[in-house]
Coordinates of C-alpha atoms in Angstrom, one line a residue:
X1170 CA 2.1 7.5 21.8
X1171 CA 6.0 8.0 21.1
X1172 CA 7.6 5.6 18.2
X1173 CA 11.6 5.9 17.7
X1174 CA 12.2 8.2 15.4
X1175 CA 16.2 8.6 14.9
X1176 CA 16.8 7.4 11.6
X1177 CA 21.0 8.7 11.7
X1178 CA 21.5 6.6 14.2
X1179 CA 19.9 3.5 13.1
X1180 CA 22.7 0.4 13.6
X1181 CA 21.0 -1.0 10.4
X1182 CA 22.4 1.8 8.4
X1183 CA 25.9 1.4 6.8
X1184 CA 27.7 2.1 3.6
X1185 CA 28.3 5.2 1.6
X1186 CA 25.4 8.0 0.8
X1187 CA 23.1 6.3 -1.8
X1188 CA 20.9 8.7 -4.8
X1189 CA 17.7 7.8 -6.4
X1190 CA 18.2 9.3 -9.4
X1191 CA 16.4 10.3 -12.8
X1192 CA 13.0 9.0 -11.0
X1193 CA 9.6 10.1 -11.1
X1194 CA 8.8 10.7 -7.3
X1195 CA 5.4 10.3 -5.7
X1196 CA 5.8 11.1 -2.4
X1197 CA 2.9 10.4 -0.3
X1198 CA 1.8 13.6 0.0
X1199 CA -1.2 14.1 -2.7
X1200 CA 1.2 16.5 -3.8
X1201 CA 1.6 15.9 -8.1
X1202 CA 4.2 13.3 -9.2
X1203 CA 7.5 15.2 -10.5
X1204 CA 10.8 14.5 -11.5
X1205 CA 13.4 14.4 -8.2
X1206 CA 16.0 12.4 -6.9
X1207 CA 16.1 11.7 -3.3
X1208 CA 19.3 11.0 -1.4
X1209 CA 19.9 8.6 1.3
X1210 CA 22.2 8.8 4.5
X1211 CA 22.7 6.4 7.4
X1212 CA 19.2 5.1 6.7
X1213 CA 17.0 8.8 6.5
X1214 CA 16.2 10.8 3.5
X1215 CA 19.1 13.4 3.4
X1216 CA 17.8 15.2 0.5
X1217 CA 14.6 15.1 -2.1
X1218 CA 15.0 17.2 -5.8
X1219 CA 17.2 18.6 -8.2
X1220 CA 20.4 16.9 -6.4
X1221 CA 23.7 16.7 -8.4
X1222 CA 25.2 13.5 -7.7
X1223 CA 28.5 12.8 -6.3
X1224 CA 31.3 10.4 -7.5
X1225 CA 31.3 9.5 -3.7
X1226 CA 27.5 8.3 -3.5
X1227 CA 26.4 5.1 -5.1
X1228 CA 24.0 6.2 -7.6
X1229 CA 20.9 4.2 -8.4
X1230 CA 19.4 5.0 -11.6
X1231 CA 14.9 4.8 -12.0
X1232 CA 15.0 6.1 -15.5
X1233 CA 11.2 6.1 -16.1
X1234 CA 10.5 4.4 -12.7
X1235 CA 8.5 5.5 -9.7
X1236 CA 9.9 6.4 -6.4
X1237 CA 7.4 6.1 -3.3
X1238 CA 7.6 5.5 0.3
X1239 CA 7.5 2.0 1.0
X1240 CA 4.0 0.6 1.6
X1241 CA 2.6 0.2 4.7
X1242 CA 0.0 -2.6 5.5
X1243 CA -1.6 -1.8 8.9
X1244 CA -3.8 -5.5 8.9
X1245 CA -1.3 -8.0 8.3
X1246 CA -1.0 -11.8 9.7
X1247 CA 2.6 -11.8 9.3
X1248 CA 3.8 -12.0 12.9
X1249 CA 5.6 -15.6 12.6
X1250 CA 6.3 -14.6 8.6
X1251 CA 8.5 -11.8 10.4
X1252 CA 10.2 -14.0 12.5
X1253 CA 10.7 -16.3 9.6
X1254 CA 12.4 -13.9 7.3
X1255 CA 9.5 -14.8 5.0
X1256 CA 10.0 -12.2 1.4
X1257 CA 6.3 -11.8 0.5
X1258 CA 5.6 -8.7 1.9
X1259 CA 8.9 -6.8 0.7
X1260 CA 9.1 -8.0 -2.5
X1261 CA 6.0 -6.5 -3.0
X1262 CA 7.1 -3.1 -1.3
X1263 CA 6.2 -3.4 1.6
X1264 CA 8.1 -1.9 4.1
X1265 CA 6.0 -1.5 7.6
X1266 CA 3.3 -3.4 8.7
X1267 CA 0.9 -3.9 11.7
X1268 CA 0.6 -7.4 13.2
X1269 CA -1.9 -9.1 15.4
X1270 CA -4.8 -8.5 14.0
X1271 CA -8.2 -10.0 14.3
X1272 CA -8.2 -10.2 18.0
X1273 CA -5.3 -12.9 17.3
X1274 CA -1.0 -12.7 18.4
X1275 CA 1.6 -14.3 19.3
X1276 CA 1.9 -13.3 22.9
X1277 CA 0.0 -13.3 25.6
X1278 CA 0.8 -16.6 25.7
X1279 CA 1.0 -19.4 28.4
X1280 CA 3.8 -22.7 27.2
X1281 CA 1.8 -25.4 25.0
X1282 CA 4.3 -27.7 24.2
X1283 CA 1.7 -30.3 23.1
X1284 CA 0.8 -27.6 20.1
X1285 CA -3.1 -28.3 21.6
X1286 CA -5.7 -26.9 19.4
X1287 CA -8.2 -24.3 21.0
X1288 CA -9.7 -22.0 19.2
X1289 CA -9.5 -23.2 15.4
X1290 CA -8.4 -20.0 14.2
X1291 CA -5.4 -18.2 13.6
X1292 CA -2.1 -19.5 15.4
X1293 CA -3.8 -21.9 17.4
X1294 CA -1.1 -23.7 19.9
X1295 CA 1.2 -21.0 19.1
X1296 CA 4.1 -20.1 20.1
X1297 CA 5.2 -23.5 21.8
X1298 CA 7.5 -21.6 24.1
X1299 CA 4.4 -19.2 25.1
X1300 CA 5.0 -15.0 24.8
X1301 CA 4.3 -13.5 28.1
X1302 CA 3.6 -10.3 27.0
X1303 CA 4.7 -7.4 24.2
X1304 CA 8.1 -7.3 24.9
X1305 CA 8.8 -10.8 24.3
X1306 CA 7.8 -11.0 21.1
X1307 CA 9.4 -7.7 20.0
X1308 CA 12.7 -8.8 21.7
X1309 CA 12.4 -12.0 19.9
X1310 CA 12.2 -10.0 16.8
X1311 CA 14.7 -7.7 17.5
X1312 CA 17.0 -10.9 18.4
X1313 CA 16.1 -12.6 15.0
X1314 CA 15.8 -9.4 12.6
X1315 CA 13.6 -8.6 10.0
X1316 CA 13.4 -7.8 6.8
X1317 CA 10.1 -5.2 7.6
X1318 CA 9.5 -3.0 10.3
X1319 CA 6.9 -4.6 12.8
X1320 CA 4.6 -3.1 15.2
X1321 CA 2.2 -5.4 16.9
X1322 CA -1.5 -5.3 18.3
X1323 CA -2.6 -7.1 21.3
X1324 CA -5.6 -9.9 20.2
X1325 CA -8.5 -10.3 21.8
X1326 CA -9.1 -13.6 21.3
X1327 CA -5.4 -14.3 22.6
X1328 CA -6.0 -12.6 25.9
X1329 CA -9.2 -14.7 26.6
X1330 CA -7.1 -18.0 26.3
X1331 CA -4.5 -16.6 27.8
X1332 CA -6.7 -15.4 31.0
X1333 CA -9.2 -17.8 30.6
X1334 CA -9.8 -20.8 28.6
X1335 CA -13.5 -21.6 29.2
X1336 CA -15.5 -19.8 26.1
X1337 CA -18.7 -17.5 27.6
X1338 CA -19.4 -14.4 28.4
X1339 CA -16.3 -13.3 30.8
X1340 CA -17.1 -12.8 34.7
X1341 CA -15.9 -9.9 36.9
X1342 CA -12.7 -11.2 38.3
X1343 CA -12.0 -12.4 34.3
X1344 CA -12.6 -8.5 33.6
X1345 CA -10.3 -7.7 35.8
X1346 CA -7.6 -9.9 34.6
X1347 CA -8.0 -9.4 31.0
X1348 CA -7.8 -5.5 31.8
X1349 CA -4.7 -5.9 33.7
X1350 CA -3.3 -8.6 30.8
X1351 CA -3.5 -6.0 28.1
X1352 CA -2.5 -2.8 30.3
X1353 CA 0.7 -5.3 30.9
X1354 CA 1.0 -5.8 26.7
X1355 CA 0.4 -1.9 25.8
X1356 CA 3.1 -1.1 28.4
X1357 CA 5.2 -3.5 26.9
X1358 CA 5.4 -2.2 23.6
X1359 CA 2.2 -3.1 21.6
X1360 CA -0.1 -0.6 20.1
X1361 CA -3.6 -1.5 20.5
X1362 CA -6.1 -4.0 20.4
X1363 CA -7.7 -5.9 18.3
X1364 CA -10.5 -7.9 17.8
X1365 CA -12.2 -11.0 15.9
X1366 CA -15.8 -10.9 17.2
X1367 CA -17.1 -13.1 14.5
X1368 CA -14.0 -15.7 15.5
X1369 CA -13.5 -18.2 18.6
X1370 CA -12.9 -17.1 21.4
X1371 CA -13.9 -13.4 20.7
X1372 CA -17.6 -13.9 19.7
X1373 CA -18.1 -14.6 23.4
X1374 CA -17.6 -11.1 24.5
X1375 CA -20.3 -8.7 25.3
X1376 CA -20.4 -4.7 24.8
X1377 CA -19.4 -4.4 28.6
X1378 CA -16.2 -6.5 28.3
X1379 CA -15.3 -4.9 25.0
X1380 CA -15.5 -1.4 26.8
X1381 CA -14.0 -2.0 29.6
X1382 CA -11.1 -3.0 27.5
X1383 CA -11.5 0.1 25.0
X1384 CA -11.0 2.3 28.1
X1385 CA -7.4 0.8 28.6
X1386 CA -6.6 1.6 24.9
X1387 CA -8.1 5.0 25.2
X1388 CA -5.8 5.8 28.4
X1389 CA -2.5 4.2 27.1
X1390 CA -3.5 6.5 24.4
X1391 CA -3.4 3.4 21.6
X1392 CA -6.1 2.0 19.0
X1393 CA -8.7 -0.5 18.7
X1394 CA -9.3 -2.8 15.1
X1395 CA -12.0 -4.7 15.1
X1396 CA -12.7 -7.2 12.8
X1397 CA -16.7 -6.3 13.5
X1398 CA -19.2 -9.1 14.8
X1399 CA -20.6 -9.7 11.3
X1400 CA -20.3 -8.5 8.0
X1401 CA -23.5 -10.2 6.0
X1402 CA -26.9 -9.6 7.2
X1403 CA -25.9 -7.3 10.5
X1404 CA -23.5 -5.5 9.4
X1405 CA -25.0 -2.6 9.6
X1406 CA -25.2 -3.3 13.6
X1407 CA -22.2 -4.7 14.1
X1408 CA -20.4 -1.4 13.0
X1409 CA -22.6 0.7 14.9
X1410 CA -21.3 -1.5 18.0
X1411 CA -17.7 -0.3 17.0
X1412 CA -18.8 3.3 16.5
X1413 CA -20.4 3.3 20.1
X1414 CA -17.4 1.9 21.7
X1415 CA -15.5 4.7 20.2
X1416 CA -17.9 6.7 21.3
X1417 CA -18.7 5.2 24.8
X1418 CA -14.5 4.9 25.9
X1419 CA -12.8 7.7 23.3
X1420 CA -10.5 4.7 21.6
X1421 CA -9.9 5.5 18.5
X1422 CA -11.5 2.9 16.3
X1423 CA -10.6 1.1 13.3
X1424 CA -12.5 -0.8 10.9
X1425 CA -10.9 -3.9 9.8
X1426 CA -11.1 -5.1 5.9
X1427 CA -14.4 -3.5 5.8
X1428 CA -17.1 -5.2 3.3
X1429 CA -20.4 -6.7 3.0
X1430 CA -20.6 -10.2 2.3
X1431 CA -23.0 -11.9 0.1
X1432 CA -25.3 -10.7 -2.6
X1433 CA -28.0 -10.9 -0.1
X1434 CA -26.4 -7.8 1.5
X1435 CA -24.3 -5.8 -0.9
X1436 CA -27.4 -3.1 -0.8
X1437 CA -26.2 -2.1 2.9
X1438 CA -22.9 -0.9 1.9
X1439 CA -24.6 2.7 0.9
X1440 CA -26.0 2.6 5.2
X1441 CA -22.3 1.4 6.6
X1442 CA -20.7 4.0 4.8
X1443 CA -23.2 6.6 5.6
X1444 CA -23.1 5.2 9.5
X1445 CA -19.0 5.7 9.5
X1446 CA -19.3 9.3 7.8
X1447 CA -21.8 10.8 10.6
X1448 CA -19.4 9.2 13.2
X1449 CA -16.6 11.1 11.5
X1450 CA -18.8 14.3 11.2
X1451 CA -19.1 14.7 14.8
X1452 CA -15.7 14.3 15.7
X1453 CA -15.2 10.0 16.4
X1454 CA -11.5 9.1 15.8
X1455 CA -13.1 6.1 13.0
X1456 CA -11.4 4.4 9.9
X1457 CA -11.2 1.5 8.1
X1458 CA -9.2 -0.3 5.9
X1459 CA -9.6 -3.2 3.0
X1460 CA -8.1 -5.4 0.4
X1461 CA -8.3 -4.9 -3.6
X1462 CA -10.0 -8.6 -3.9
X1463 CA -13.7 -9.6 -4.2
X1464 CA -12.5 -12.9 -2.4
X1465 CA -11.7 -13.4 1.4
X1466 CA -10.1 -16.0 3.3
X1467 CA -11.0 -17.6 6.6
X1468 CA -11.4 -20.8 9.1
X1469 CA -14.5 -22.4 7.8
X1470 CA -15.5 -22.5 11.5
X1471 CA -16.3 -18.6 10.9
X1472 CA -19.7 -19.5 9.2
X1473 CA -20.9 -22.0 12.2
X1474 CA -22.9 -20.6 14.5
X1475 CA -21.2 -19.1 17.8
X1476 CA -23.2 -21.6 20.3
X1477 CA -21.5 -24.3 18.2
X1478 CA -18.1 -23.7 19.3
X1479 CA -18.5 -23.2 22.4
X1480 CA -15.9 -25.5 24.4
X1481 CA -13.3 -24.5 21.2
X1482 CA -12.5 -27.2 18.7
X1483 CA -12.8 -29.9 21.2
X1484 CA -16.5 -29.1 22.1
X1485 CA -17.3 -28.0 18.7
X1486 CA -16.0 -32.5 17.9
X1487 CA -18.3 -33.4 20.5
X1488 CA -21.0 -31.8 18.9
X1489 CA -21.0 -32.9 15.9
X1490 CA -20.3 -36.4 16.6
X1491 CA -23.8 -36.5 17.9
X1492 CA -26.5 -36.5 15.5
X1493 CA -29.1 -34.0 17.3
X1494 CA -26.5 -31.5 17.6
X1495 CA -25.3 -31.9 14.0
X1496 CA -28.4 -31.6 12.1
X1497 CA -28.9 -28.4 13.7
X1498 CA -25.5 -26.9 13.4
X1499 CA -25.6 -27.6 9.3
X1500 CA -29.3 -26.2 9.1
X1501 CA -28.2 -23.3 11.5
X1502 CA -25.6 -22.7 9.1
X1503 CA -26.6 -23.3 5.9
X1504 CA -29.5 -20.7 7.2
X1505 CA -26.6 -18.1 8.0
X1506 CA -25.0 -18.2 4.5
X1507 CA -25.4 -15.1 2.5
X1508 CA -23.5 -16.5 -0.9
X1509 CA -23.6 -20.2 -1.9
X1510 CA -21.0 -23.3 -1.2
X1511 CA -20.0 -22.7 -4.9
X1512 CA -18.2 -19.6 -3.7
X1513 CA -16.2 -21.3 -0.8
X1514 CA -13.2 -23.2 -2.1
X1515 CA -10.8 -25.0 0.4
X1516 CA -8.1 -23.9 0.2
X1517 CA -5.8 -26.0 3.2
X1518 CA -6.8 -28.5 5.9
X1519 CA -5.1 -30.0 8.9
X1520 CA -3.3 -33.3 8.9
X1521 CA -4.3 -36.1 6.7
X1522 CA -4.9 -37.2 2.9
X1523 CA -6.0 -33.7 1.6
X1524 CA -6.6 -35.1 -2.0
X1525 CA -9.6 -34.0 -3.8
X1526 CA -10.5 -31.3 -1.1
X1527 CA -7.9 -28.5 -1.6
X1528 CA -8.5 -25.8 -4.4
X1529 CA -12.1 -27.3 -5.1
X1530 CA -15.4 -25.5 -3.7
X1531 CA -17.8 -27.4 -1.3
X1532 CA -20.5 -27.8 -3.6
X1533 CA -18.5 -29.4 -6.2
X1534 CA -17.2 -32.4 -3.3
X1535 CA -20.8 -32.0 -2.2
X1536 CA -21.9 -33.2 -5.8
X1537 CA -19.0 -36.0 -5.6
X1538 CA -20.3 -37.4 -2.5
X1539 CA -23.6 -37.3 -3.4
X1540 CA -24.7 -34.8 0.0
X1541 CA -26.0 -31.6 0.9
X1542 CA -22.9 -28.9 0.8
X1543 CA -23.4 -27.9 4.4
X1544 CA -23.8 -31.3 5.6
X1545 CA -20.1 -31.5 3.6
X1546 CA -18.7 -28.9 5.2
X1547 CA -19.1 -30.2 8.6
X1548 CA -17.7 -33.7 7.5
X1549 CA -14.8 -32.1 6.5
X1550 CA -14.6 -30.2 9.6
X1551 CA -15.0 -33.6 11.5
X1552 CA -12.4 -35.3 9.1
X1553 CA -9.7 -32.7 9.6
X1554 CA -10.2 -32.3 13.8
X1555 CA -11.8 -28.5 12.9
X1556 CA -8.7 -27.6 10.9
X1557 CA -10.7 -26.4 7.9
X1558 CA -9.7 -22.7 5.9
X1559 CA -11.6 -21.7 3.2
X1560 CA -11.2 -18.8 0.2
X1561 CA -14.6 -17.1 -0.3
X1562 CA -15.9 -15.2 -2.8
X1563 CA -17.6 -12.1 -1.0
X1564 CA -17.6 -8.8 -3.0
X1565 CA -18.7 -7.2 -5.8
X1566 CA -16.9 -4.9 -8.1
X1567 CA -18.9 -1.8 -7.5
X1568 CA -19.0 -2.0 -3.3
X1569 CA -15.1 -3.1 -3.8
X1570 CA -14.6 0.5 -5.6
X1571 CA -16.5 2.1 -3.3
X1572 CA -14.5 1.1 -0.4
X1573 CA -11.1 1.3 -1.9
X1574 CA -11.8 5.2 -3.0
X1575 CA -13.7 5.9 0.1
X1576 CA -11.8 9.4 1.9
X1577 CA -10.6 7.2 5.1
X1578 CA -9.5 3.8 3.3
X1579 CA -6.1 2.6 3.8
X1580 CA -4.8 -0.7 1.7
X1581 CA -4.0 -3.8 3.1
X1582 CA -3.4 -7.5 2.6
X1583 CA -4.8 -9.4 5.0
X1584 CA -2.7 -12.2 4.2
X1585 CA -1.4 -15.5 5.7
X1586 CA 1.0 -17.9 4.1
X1587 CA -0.6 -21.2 4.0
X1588 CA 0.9 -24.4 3.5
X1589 CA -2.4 -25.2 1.2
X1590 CA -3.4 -22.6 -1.5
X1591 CA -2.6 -19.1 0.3
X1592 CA -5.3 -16.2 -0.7
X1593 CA -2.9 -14.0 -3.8
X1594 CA -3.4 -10.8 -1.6
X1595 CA -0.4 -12.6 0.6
X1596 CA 1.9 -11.9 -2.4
X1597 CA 0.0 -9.1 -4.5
X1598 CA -2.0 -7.0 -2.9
X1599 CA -0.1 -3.5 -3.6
X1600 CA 1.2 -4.7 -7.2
X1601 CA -2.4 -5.6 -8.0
X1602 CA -4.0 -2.5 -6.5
X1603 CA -1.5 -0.5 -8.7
X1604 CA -2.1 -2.4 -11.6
X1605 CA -5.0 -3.2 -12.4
X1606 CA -7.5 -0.3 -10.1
X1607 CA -4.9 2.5 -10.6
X1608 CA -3.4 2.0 -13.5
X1609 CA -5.9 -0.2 -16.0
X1610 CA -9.3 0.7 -14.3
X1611 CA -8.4 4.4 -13.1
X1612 CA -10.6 4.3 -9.8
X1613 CA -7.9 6.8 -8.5
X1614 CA -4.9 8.8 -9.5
X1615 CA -1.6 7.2 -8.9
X1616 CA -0.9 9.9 -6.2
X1617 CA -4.2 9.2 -4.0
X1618 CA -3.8 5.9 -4.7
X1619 CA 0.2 6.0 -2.9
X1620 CA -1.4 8.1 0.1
X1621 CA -3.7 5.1 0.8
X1622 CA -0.7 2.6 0.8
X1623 CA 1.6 4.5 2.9
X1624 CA 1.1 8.2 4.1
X1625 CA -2.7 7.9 5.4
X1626 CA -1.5 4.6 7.4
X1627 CA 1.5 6.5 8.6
X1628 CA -0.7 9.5 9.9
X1629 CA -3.5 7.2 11.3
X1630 CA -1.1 4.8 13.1
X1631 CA 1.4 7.7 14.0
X1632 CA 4.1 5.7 12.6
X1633 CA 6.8 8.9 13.1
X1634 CA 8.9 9.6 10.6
X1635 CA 7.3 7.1 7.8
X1636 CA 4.4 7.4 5.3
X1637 CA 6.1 10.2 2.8
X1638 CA 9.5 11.0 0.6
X1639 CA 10.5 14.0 3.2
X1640 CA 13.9 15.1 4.5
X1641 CA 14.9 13.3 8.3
X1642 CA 12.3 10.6 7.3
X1643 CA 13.1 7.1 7.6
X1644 CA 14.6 5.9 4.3
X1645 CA 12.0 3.1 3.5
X1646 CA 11.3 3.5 0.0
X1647 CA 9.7 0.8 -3.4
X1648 CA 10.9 2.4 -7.2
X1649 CA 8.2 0.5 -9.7
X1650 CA 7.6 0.2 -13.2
X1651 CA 3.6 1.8 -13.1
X1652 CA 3.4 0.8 -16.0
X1653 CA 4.4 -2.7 -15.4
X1654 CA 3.7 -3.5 -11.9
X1655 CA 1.1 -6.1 -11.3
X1656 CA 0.3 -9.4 -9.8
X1657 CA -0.9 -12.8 -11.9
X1658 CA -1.4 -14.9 -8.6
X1659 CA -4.8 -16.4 -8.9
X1660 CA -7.0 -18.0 -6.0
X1661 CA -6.2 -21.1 -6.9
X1662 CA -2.7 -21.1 -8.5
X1663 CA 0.6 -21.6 -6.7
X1664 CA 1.9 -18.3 -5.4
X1665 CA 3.6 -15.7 -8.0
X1666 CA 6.1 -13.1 -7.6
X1667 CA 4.6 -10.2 -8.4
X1668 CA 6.1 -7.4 -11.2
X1669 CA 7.6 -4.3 -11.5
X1670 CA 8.8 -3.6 -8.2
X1671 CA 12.5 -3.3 -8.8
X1672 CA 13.8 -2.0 -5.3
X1673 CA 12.7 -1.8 -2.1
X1674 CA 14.6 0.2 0.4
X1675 CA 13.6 -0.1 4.6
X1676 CA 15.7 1.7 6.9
X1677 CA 17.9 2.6 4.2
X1678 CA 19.0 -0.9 2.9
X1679 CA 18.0 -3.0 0.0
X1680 CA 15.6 -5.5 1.1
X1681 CA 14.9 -6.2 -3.1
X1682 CA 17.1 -4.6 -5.3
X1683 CA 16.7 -5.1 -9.3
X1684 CA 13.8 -6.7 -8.4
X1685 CA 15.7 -9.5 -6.4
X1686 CA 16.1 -10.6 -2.9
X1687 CA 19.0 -9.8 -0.6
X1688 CA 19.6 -11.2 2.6
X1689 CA 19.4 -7.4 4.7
X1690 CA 17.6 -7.8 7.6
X1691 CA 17.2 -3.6 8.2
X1692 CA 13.8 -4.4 9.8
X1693 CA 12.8 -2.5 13.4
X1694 CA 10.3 -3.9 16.0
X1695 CA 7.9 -0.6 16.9
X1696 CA 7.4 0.0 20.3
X1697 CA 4.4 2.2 21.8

């Protein structure tokens, strides 16, 4: 896999040489922190130590800041939030990140100018216009600008709808077609392919279709995330079934925001983790990545059982407008839960008087209505046409630390902006992993703790010439206060700023400088 790597001749870059000076650089390396400045030309990293600066260059002083590569989040939702120009990612340093994750993008798309509803999940109707393949949403990108760099994964889920709408297990002429949909995408520029097999339409797919599919990533040599089958009482299986297609196709395989949900479950942490070091061990191309947050955030549809949606959001309607159908689906589910309806808070619905619902859990409008939480959720689900997303408490404190320090962990968000309460690791997932794990808890030092937001995700993604504070590299760069940075954004507050980022520096322009927004649009789309 080739990325552009010619940071001197970037169009984005203009203006005069630029020095980070009087800074305390950690450069991604694992190498100690230490005093250096670092100099930047026409958007690369001209220089890194004791530089004297120049009355020509524009001098930048971190007097008792940081200096790091920018971070890099390699499981974001942010592919409309890029063509929005949205700041939440870069004004908490981010500077790369990896869309189309989940098995769910933008493209391949087919025109829905009706917006209809199919799957319940992520993007749903999206885009209007319809992205044929890679190349259109890049261009569109490219057209619009960004404030981040982008590269983008194929979904799944996305190339089902977009090669065939009816939700089952695919036939051999689908096979076919899906194959030759996402050879077209990672020929077009995208990087992988990702998966939601716990999410509609994905859950559908058997071993043989998820293979078949691996072995076109393995010989466009890109990657496959999966965001496994389950993560509560089989997870244990369901990343063994990611291990074997690794080990059945030779895709590299990544793990995506790898935990175990539920008390019920937290003890088989100790098995996943031994499961992924064996693969490792004997040679599989396997990591994983995760989010510093006990809590999670998904379509409330995720906890139904598969059969249930089957016919999307318009068969799952049918269903439980008939009472047979219903009564099963809530014991079914309420069966499946491996935490309680206390720790599931709703957090935005779809069109319609919302009041009373968002920011409160289910039990507590289950106690208000005077009927059983599960019976609740599926009212609401019936009262807001499936449109339903939920913040859940997940994680405990000890598997969360586990995770985060385990050898192949990189840091992500995770995050989507919602017009309801959006989960804080949209807007705070790096300033809060700084803050309160590195700095307050000391789970890691700072300089392990800066490989895992940038340089590890760099190496594993081979994102060329990003990652790490090195000469010809890419000038994407974040100077914090560590001693300072932080996020206060709750789960059920409005959104926050976070602190102590002060600049932020893609491509060698301010995206956030003084810890304010600019209107630079210096991001690149990455092409495969």
């Amino acid at each position: 896999m080739t990325f552009d790597h010619n940071p001197g001749t970037s169009n984005n870059a203009m203006g005069r040489p630029m020095i980070l000076a009087n800074g305390t650089l950690v450069d991604g390396t694992g190498a100690a922190a230490r005093k250096a400045n670092v100099l930047v030309k026409g958007g690369a990293i001209a220089e890194v130590g004791a530089i004297e600066p120049s009355p020509d260059w524009e001098t930048i002083d971190c007097s008792g800041l940081h200096i790091a590569p920018g971070f890099i989040d390699v499981h974001s939702h942010g592919d409309r939030e890029a063509l929005d120009h949205l700041p939440n990612k870069v004004l908490q340093g981010v500077t790369t990140e990896i869309v189309g994750n989940c098995g769910f993008s933008l493209f391949p798309t087919h025109p829905n100018p009706g917006g209809e509803r199919l799957t319940g999940e992520l993007f749903d109707g999206e885009p209007p216009e319809g992205m044929a393949d890679t190349d259109a949403y890049l261009s569109e990108l490219a057209r619009k600008g960004s404030r981040v760099n982008v590269a983008a994964l194929t979904g799944h889920s996305t190339l089902r709808v977009f090669v065939m709408r009816a939700r089952r297990e695919a036939r051999e002429a689908e096979l076919t077609q899906l194959e030759r949909a996402l050879d077209d995408c990672l020929a077009s520029g995208s990087i992988g392919l990702s998966t939601g097999l716990n999410c509609i339409p994905g859950a559908f797919a058997e071993f043989q279709e998820l293979a078949r599919l691996c072995r076109v990533v393995n010989k466009r040599g890109a990657f496959y995330t999966s965001h496994l089958r389950d993560y509560k009482f089989k997870v244990v299986e369901a990343v063994d079934e990611a291990i074997a297609l690794g080990r059945t196709t030779g895709a590299p395989v990544q793990l995506s925001h790898l935990q175990v949900v539920g008390k019920k479950n937290w003890r088989k942490l100790d098995s996943v983790l031994e499961h992924v070091d064996r693969a490792h061990r004997d040679g599989l191309d396997v990591a994983m990545d995760a989010y510093p947050y006990l809590a999670g955030s998904c379509s409330l549809t995720q906890l139904l059982p598969s059969w249930s949606m089957e016919g999307g959001v318009p068969g799952l309607l049918r269903r439980l407008a008939m009472s047979g159908d219903y009564e099963r689906i809530a014991a079914e589910t309420d069966d499946g839960m491996s935490n309680t309806w206390d720790d599931i808070m709703i957090c935005q619905v779809g069109p319609g008087r919302a009041e009373g619902i968002v920011g409160r859990s289910v039990a507590r409008i289950a106690a208000e209505r005077g009927r059983r939480a599960e019976c609740v959720a599926l009212d609401l689900l019936r009262e807001y046409s499936g449109d339903v997303q939920i913040i859940s408490i997940n994680n405990n404190e000890d598997n969360l630390k586990s995770v985060l320090t385990y050898a192949l962990t990189m840091i992500i968000t995770d995050g989507l902006v919602m017009e309801g309460i959006s989960h804080p690791r949209t807007f705070g997932t790096y300033p809060k992993f700084l803050g309160e794990y590195v700095r307050e808890k000391k789970w890691m030092p700072l300089e392990q703790a800066v490989v895992k937001t940038s340089a590890l995700a760099a190496k594993r993604f081979r994102l060329q010439g990003r990652g790490t504070v090195e000469v010809r590299n890419f000038a994407d760069l974040v100077v914090f206060d560590a001693g300072r940075i932080g996020s206060a954004s709750g789960y059920d507050q409005c959104p926050r700023n976070p602190e102590g980022v002060c600049h932020v520096l893609v491509n060698g322009r301010f995206v956030v400088r003084d810890g304010k927004l600019t209107e630079e649009l210096p991001g690149r789309a990455i092409r495969h």
